[in-house]
Amino acid sequence: MTQPYSIDRGSNWRRQVVRDWLVGLDPLPEALQERIVTAWVSSWASSTHERLEDMPFSPGSGFYPLMRHVNEVTRAGIDLGRRAAADWGGELPQELLLPILILHDLDKPLLYRREGGGAVHTDLYHELPHGVIGAMMLKELDFPHVVVSTVATHATNAPFHGRNPEAHVLHYADLFAADHAFRSMGETPLYLRRH
């Protein structure tokens, strides 16, 4: 297989669409905002999706937009981050927490595609686990190691998870938002699934 993605640093129409979509960019330094936008533009441009609205959160017979899920995770994570700082002591650095929340599902546009009223796995899904391709992109874009490693290991089926507080916050924000998406898709929420 050829490279699963390419980094798109160009100033094109996708950059403004991504900027308009993402919650949580404003408090970050402009250079970090640009790298986050570049990451999402690269994932989108490397996928088969023509519009952000077409990117699925998960495969299944129903459809839930990835763009809604990402913003729900970011909003929930901001709230949980505040709670964690108050209860655990010490602030969670916004320059780490916000990119982790915003970029956690960066590789999903490459792993899932729309089909009928739902979505299915792409061939790439069967080559590398969710999180790994996104982490590869983030490493190439010079994100800090904690951002790269947290994205790489955040999936519920990852063999291990980060121990940093940002990973903890992402885990629960992601599960909270994922259960909303699964309910909306007519699927069983994670908390009701038997393993």
PDB file of C-alpha atoms in Angstrom:
ATOM      1  CA  MET A   1       0.000   0.000   0.000  1.00  0.00           C
ATOM      2  CA  THR A   2       1.114   3.547  -0.616  1.00  0.00           C
ATOM      3  CA  GLN A   3       1.342   6.082   2.185  1.00  0.00           C
ATOM      4  CA  PRO A   4      -2.131   6.216   3.829  1.00  0.00           C
ATOM      5  CA  TYR A   5      -2.093  10.016   4.046  1.00  0.00           C
ATOM      6  CA  SER A   6      -0.199  13.079   2.947  1.00  0.00           C
ATOM      7  CA  ILE A   7       0.333  16.280   4.893  1.00  0.00           C
ATOM      8  CA  ASP A   8      -1.573  19.130   3.253  1.00  0.00           C
ATOM      9  CA  ARG A   9      -0.048  22.444   4.378  1.00  0.00           C
ATOM     10  CA  GLY A  10      -1.545  24.447   1.521  1.00  0.00           C
ATOM     11  CA  SER A  11      -3.821  27.362   2.060  1.00  0.00           C
ATOM     12  CA  ASN A  12      -7.016  26.046   0.541  1.00  0.00           C
ATOM     13  CA  TRP A  13     -10.752  26.136   1.069  1.00  0.00           C
ATOM     14  CA  ARG A  14     -10.603  23.163   3.460  1.00  0.00           C
ATOM     15  CA  ARG A  15      -8.631  25.170   6.039  1.00  0.00           C
ATOM     16  CA  GLN A  16     -11.471  27.637   6.593  1.00  0.00           C
ATOM     17  CA  VAL A  17     -14.092  24.870   6.731  1.00  0.00           C
ATOM     18  CA  VAL A  18     -12.065  23.043   9.395  1.00  0.00           C
ATOM     19  CA  ARG A  19     -11.489  26.256  11.367  1.00  0.00           C
ATOM     20  CA  ASP A  20     -15.202  27.032  11.312  1.00  0.00           C
ATOM     21  CA  TRP A  21     -16.039  23.511  12.522  1.00  0.00           C
ATOM     22  CA  LEU A  22     -13.685  22.920  15.439  1.00  0.00           C
ATOM     23  CA  VAL A  23     -14.556  23.892  18.999  1.00  0.00           C
ATOM     24  CA  GLY A  24     -11.655  24.699  21.314  1.00  0.00           C
ATOM     25  CA  LEU A  25      -9.174  26.374  18.984  1.00  0.00           C
ATOM     26  CA  ASP A  26      -9.560  29.954  20.238  1.00  0.00           C
ATOM     27  CA  PRO A  27      -7.630  29.703  23.538  1.00  0.00           C
ATOM     28  CA  LEU A  28      -4.611  28.171  21.794  1.00  0.00           C
ATOM     29  CA  PRO A  29      -1.641  30.010  20.292  1.00  0.00           C
ATOM     30  CA  GLU A  30      -2.037  30.688  16.561  1.00  0.00           C
ATOM     31  CA  ALA A  31       0.859  28.381  15.584  1.00  0.00           C
ATOM     32  CA  LEU A  32      -0.741  25.467  17.448  1.00  0.00           C
ATOM     33  CA  GLN A  33      -4.137  26.240  15.897  1.00  0.00           C
ATOM     34  CA  GLU A  34      -2.497  26.066  12.467  1.00  0.00           C
ATOM     35  CA  ARG A  35      -0.957  22.647  13.169  1.00  0.00           C
ATOM     36  CA  ILE A  36      -4.322  21.313  14.395  1.00  0.00           C
ATOM     37  CA  VAL A  37      -6.058  22.637  11.271  1.00  0.00           C
ATOM     38  CA  THR A  38      -3.300  21.173   9.085  1.00  0.00           C
ATOM     39  CA  ALA A  39      -3.773  17.779  10.730  1.00  0.00           C
ATOM     40  CA  TRP A  40      -7.526  17.723  10.055  1.00  0.00           C
ATOM     41  CA  VAL A  41      -7.141  19.131   6.536  1.00  0.00           C
ATOM     42  CA  SER A  42      -4.558  16.410   5.814  1.00  0.00           C
ATOM     43  CA  SER A  43      -6.831  13.647   7.069  1.00  0.00           C
ATOM     44  CA  TRP A  44      -9.793  14.988   5.109  1.00  0.00           C
ATOM     45  CA  ALA A  45      -7.809  15.545   1.890  1.00  0.00           C
ATOM     46  CA  SER A  46      -6.342  12.020   2.181  1.00  0.00           C
ATOM     47  CA  SER A  47      -9.770  10.428   2.618  1.00  0.00           C
ATOM     48  CA  THR A  48     -12.549   9.646   0.153  1.00  0.00           C
ATOM     49  CA  HIS A  49     -14.929  12.124   1.807  1.00  0.00           C
ATOM     50  CA  GLU A  50     -15.913  15.177  -0.190  1.00  0.00           C
ATOM     51  CA  ARG A  51     -17.441  17.010   2.792  1.00  0.00           C
ATOM     52  CA  LEU A  52     -16.743  17.022   6.518  1.00  0.00           C
ATOM     53  CA  GLU A  53     -20.406  16.247   7.077  1.00  0.00           C
ATOM     54  CA  ASP A  54     -19.958  12.909   5.270  1.00  0.00           C
ATOM     55  CA  MET A  55     -17.303  11.572   7.657  1.00  0.00           C
ATOM     56  CA  PRO A  56     -18.773   8.853   9.900  1.00  0.00           C
ATOM     57  CA  PHE A  57     -18.088   8.500  13.601  1.00  0.00           C
ATOM     58  CA  SER A  58     -18.339   4.699  13.417  1.00  0.00           C
ATOM     59  CA  PRO A  59     -19.349   1.946  11.042  1.00  0.00           C
ATOM     60  CA  GLY A  60     -22.878   0.630  11.351  1.00  0.00           C
ATOM     61  CA  SER A  61     -26.298   0.725   9.759  1.00  0.00           C
ATOM     62  CA  GLY A  62     -26.928   4.223  11.128  1.00  0.00           C
ATOM     63  CA  PHE A  63     -24.886   7.363  10.581  1.00  0.00           C
ATOM     64  CA  TYR A  64     -23.522   9.871  13.072  1.00  0.00           C
ATOM     65  CA  PRO A  65     -21.229  12.667  11.859  1.00  0.00           C
ATOM     66  CA  LEU A  66     -17.644  12.526  13.105  1.00  0.00           C
ATOM     67  CA  MET A  67     -17.581  16.310  13.225  1.00  0.00           C
ATOM     68  CA  ARG A  68     -20.350  16.331  15.854  1.00  0.00           C
ATOM     69  CA  HIS A  69     -18.590  13.660  17.913  1.00  0.00           C
ATOM     70  CA  VAL A  70     -15.264  15.533  17.897  1.00  0.00           C
ATOM     71  CA  ASN A  71     -16.876  18.739  19.150  1.00  0.00           C
ATOM     72  CA  GLU A  72     -18.879  16.841  21.790  1.00  0.00           C
ATOM     73  CA  VAL A  73     -15.677  15.210  23.065  1.00  0.00           C
ATOM     74  CA  THR A  74     -13.920  18.574  23.133  1.00  0.00           C
ATOM     75  CA  ARG A  75     -16.721  20.278  25.072  1.00  0.00           C
ATOM     76  CA  ALA A  76     -17.051  17.367  27.532  1.00  0.00           C
ATOM     77  CA  GLY A  77     -13.265  17.210  27.929  1.00  0.00           C
ATOM     78  CA  ILE A  78     -13.033  20.928  28.686  1.00  0.00           C
ATOM     79  CA  ASP A  79     -15.650  20.476  31.404  1.00  0.00           C
ATOM     80  CA  LEU A  80     -13.948  17.348  32.789  1.00  0.00           C
ATOM     81  CA  GLY A  81     -10.564  19.067  32.654  1.00  0.00           C
ATOM     82  CA  ARG A  82     -11.881  21.871  34.847  1.00  0.00           C
ATOM     83  CA  ARG A  83     -13.375  19.353  37.251  1.00  0.00           C
ATOM     84  CA  ALA A  84     -10.137  17.330  37.317  1.00  0.00           C
ATOM     85  CA  ALA A  85      -8.084  20.452  38.019  1.00  0.00           C
ATOM     86  CA  ALA A  86     -10.386  21.412  40.896  1.00  0.00           C
ATOM     87  CA  ASP A  87     -10.621  17.918  42.404  1.00  0.00           C
ATOM     88  CA  TRP A  88      -7.133  16.567  41.703  1.00  0.00           C
ATOM     89  CA  GLY A  89      -5.188  19.803  42.128  1.00  0.00           C
ATOM     90  CA  GLY A  90      -3.092  21.378  39.418  1.00  0.00           C
ATOM     91  CA  GLU A  91      -4.133  22.617  36.019  1.00  0.00           C
ATOM     92  CA  LEU A  92      -4.142  20.447  32.910  1.00  0.00           C
ATOM     93  CA  PRO A  93      -2.196  22.465  30.322  1.00  0.00           C
ATOM     94  CA  GLN A  94      -4.571  23.669  27.587  1.00  0.00           C
ATOM     95  CA  GLU A  95      -1.746  23.351  25.016  1.00  0.00           C
ATOM     96  CA  LEU A  96      -1.847  19.578  25.649  1.00  0.00           C
ATOM     97  CA  LEU A  97      -5.445  18.851  26.629  1.00  0.00           C
ATOM     98  CA  LEU A  98      -7.178  20.730  23.810  1.00  0.00           C
ATOM     99  CA  PRO A  99      -5.119  19.201  20.956  1.00  0.00           C
ATOM    100  CA  ILE A 100      -5.640  15.730  22.457  1.00  0.00           C
ATOM    101  CA  LEU A 101      -9.405  16.251  22.602  1.00  0.00           C
ATOM    102  CA  ILE A 102      -9.679  17.864  19.154  1.00  0.00           C
ATOM    103  CA  LEU A 103      -7.369  15.385  17.394  1.00  0.00           C
ATOM    104  CA  HIS A 104      -8.184  12.085  19.104  1.00  0.00           C
ATOM    105  CA  ASP A 105     -10.146  10.691  16.106  1.00  0.00           C
ATOM    106  CA  LEU A 106      -7.960  12.220  13.403  1.00  0.00           C
ATOM    107  CA  ASP A 107      -7.602   8.927  11.528  1.00  0.00           C
ATOM    108  CA  LYS A 108     -11.300   7.992  11.379  1.00  0.00           C
ATOM    109  CA  PRO A 109     -11.832   9.657   7.964  1.00  0.00           C
ATOM    110  CA  LEU A 110      -9.235   7.187   6.657  1.00  0.00           C
ATOM    111  CA  LEU A 111     -10.710   4.156   8.447  1.00  0.00           C
ATOM    112  CA  TYR A 112     -14.439   4.521   7.684  1.00  0.00           C
ATOM    113  CA  ARG A 113     -16.434   5.466   4.611  1.00  0.00           C
ATOM    114  CA  ARG A 114     -20.108   6.124   3.976  1.00  0.00           C
ATOM    115  CA  GLU A 115     -22.131   3.365   2.388  1.00  0.00           C
ATOM    116  CA  GLY A 116     -25.879   3.492   2.059  1.00  0.00           C
ATOM    117  CA  GLY A 117     -27.405   5.031   5.171  1.00  0.00           C
ATOM    118  CA  GLY A 118     -24.454   4.016   7.339  1.00  0.00           C
ATOM    119  CA  ALA A 119     -20.736   3.407   7.147  1.00  0.00           C
ATOM    120  CA  VAL A 120     -18.234   0.580   6.651  1.00  0.00           C
ATOM    121  CA  HIS A 121     -14.538  -0.028   7.283  1.00  0.00           C
ATOM    122  CA  THR A 122     -11.961   0.889   4.651  1.00  0.00           C
ATOM    123  CA  ASP A 123      -9.114  -1.489   3.775  1.00  0.00           C
ATOM    124  CA  LEU A 124      -6.774   0.621   5.926  1.00  0.00           C
ATOM    125  CA  TYR A 125      -8.843  -0.246   9.005  1.00  0.00           C
ATOM    126  CA  HIS A 126      -7.546  -3.825   8.715  1.00  0.00           C
ATOM    127  CA  GLU A 127      -3.886  -2.741   8.593  1.00  0.00           C
ATOM    128  CA  LEU A 128      -3.389  -0.513  11.629  1.00  0.00           C
ATOM    129  CA  PRO A 129      -5.499   0.000  14.756  1.00  0.00           C
ATOM    130  CA  HIS A 130      -7.496   3.152  15.305  1.00  0.00           C
ATOM    131  CA  GLY A 131      -5.306   5.870  16.792  1.00  0.00           C
ATOM    132  CA  VAL A 132      -2.030   4.744  15.244  1.00  0.00           C
ATOM    133  CA  ILE A 133      -2.376   6.504  11.884  1.00  0.00           C
ATOM    134  CA  GLY A 134      -3.539   9.685  13.604  1.00  0.00           C
ATOM    135  CA  ALA A 135      -0.520   9.487  15.905  1.00  0.00           C
ATOM    136  CA  MET A 136       1.774   9.026  12.905  1.00  0.00           C
ATOM    137  CA  MET A 137       0.374  12.207  11.383  1.00  0.00           C
ATOM    138  CA  LEU A 138       0.752  14.111  14.635  1.00  0.00           C
ATOM    139  CA  LYS A 139       4.354  12.976  15.031  1.00  0.00           C
ATOM    140  CA  GLU A 140       5.078  14.182  11.502  1.00  0.00           C
ATOM    141  CA  LEU A 141       3.512  17.547  12.412  1.00  0.00           C
ATOM    142  CA  ASP A 142       5.764  17.842  15.500  1.00  0.00           C
ATOM    143  CA  PHE A 143       3.119  17.593  18.201  1.00  0.00           C
ATOM    144  CA  PRO A 144       4.464  16.874  21.709  1.00  0.00           C
ATOM    145  CA  HIS A 145       5.000  13.234  22.618  1.00  0.00           C
ATOM    146  CA  VAL A 146       2.124  13.224  25.158  1.00  0.00           C
ATOM    147  CA  VAL A 147      -0.322  14.292  22.417  1.00  0.00           C
ATOM    148  CA  VAL A 148       1.015  11.652  20.002  1.00  0.00           C
ATOM    149  CA  SER A 149       1.039   8.830  22.551  1.00  0.00           C
ATOM    150  CA  THR A 150      -2.388   9.682  23.980  1.00  0.00           C
ATOM    151  CA  VAL A 151      -4.000   9.707  20.526  1.00  0.00           C
ATOM    152  CA  ALA A 152      -2.188   6.458  19.645  1.00  0.00           C
ATOM    153  CA  THR A 153      -3.524   4.616  22.716  1.00  0.00           C
ATOM    154  CA  HIS A 154      -6.936   6.183  23.385  1.00  0.00           C
ATOM    155  CA  ALA A 155      -9.138   3.574  21.657  1.00  0.00           C
ATOM    156  CA  THR A 156     -11.055   1.394  24.100  1.00  0.00           C
ATOM    157  CA  ASN A 157      -9.507  -1.745  22.547  1.00  0.00           C
ATOM    158  CA  ALA A 158      -5.914  -0.429  22.681  1.00  0.00           C
ATOM    159  CA  PRO A 159      -3.579  -2.863  24.488  1.00  0.00           C
ATOM    160  CA  PHE A 160      -2.727  -0.164  27.044  1.00  0.00           C
ATOM    161  CA  HIS A 161      -3.613   3.455  27.760  1.00  0.00           C
ATOM    162  CA  GLY A 162      -1.691   6.555  28.772  1.00  0.00           C
ATOM    163  CA  ARG A 163      -1.411   7.296  32.470  1.00  0.00           C
ATOM    164  CA  ASN A 164      -1.293  11.074  32.135  1.00  0.00           C
ATOM    165  CA  PRO A 165      -4.282  13.101  33.396  1.00  0.00           C
ATOM    166  CA  GLU A 166      -5.099  14.282  29.847  1.00  0.00           C
ATOM    167  CA  ALA A 167      -5.529  10.642  28.740  1.00  0.00           C
ATOM    168  CA  HIS A 168      -7.870  10.055  31.675  1.00  0.00           C
ATOM    169  CA  VAL A 169      -9.994  13.080  30.751  1.00  0.00           C
ATOM    170  CA  LEU A 170     -10.072  12.066  27.057  1.00  0.00           C
ATOM    171  CA  HIS A 171     -11.165   8.538  27.944  1.00  0.00           C
ATOM    172  CA  TYR A 172     -14.292   9.627  29.780  1.00  0.00           C
ATOM    173  CA  ALA A 173     -15.133  12.509  27.456  1.00  0.00           C
ATOM    174  CA  ASP A 174     -14.853  10.133  24.489  1.00  0.00           C
ATOM    175  CA  LEU A 175     -16.984   7.417  26.096  1.00  0.00           C
ATOM    176  CA  PHE A 176     -19.623   9.970  27.100  1.00  0.00           C
ATOM    177  CA  ALA A 177     -19.837  11.377  23.558  1.00  0.00           C
ATOM    178  CA  ALA A 178     -19.572   7.939  21.929  1.00  0.00           C
ATOM    179  CA  ASP A 179     -22.559   6.650  23.866  1.00  0.00           C
ATOM    180  CA  HIS A 180     -24.591   9.611  22.627  1.00  0.00           C
ATOM    181  CA  ALA A 181     -23.519   8.823  19.047  1.00  0.00           C
ATOM    182  CA  PHE A 182     -24.324   5.102  19.399  1.00  0.00           C
ATOM    183  CA  ARG A 183     -27.768   5.901  20.827  1.00  0.00           C
ATOM    184  CA  SER A 184     -28.395   8.280  17.929  1.00  0.00           C
ATOM    185  CA  MET A 185     -27.338   5.567  15.457  1.00  0.00           C
ATOM    186  CA  GLY A 186     -29.727   3.038  17.017  1.00  0.00           C
ATOM    187  CA  GLU A 187     -26.769   1.043  18.399  1.00  0.00           C
ATOM    188  CA  THR A 188     -26.195  -0.204  21.947  1.00  0.00           C
ATOM    189  CA  PRO A 189     -24.233   2.357  23.995  1.00  0.00           C
ATOM    190  CA  LEU A 190     -20.866   1.172  25.308  1.00  0.00           C
ATOM    191  CA  TYR A 191     -21.957   1.156  28.927  1.00  0.00           C
ATOM    192  CA  LEU A 192     -24.696  -1.392  28.141  1.00  0.00           C
ATOM    193  CA  ARG A 193     -22.506  -3.747  26.094  1.00  0.00           C
ATOM    194  CA  ARG A 194     -21.402  -7.004  27.673  1.00  0.00           C
ATOM    195  CA  HIS A 195     -17.791  -7.982  27.095  1.00  0.00           C
TER     196      HIS A 195
END
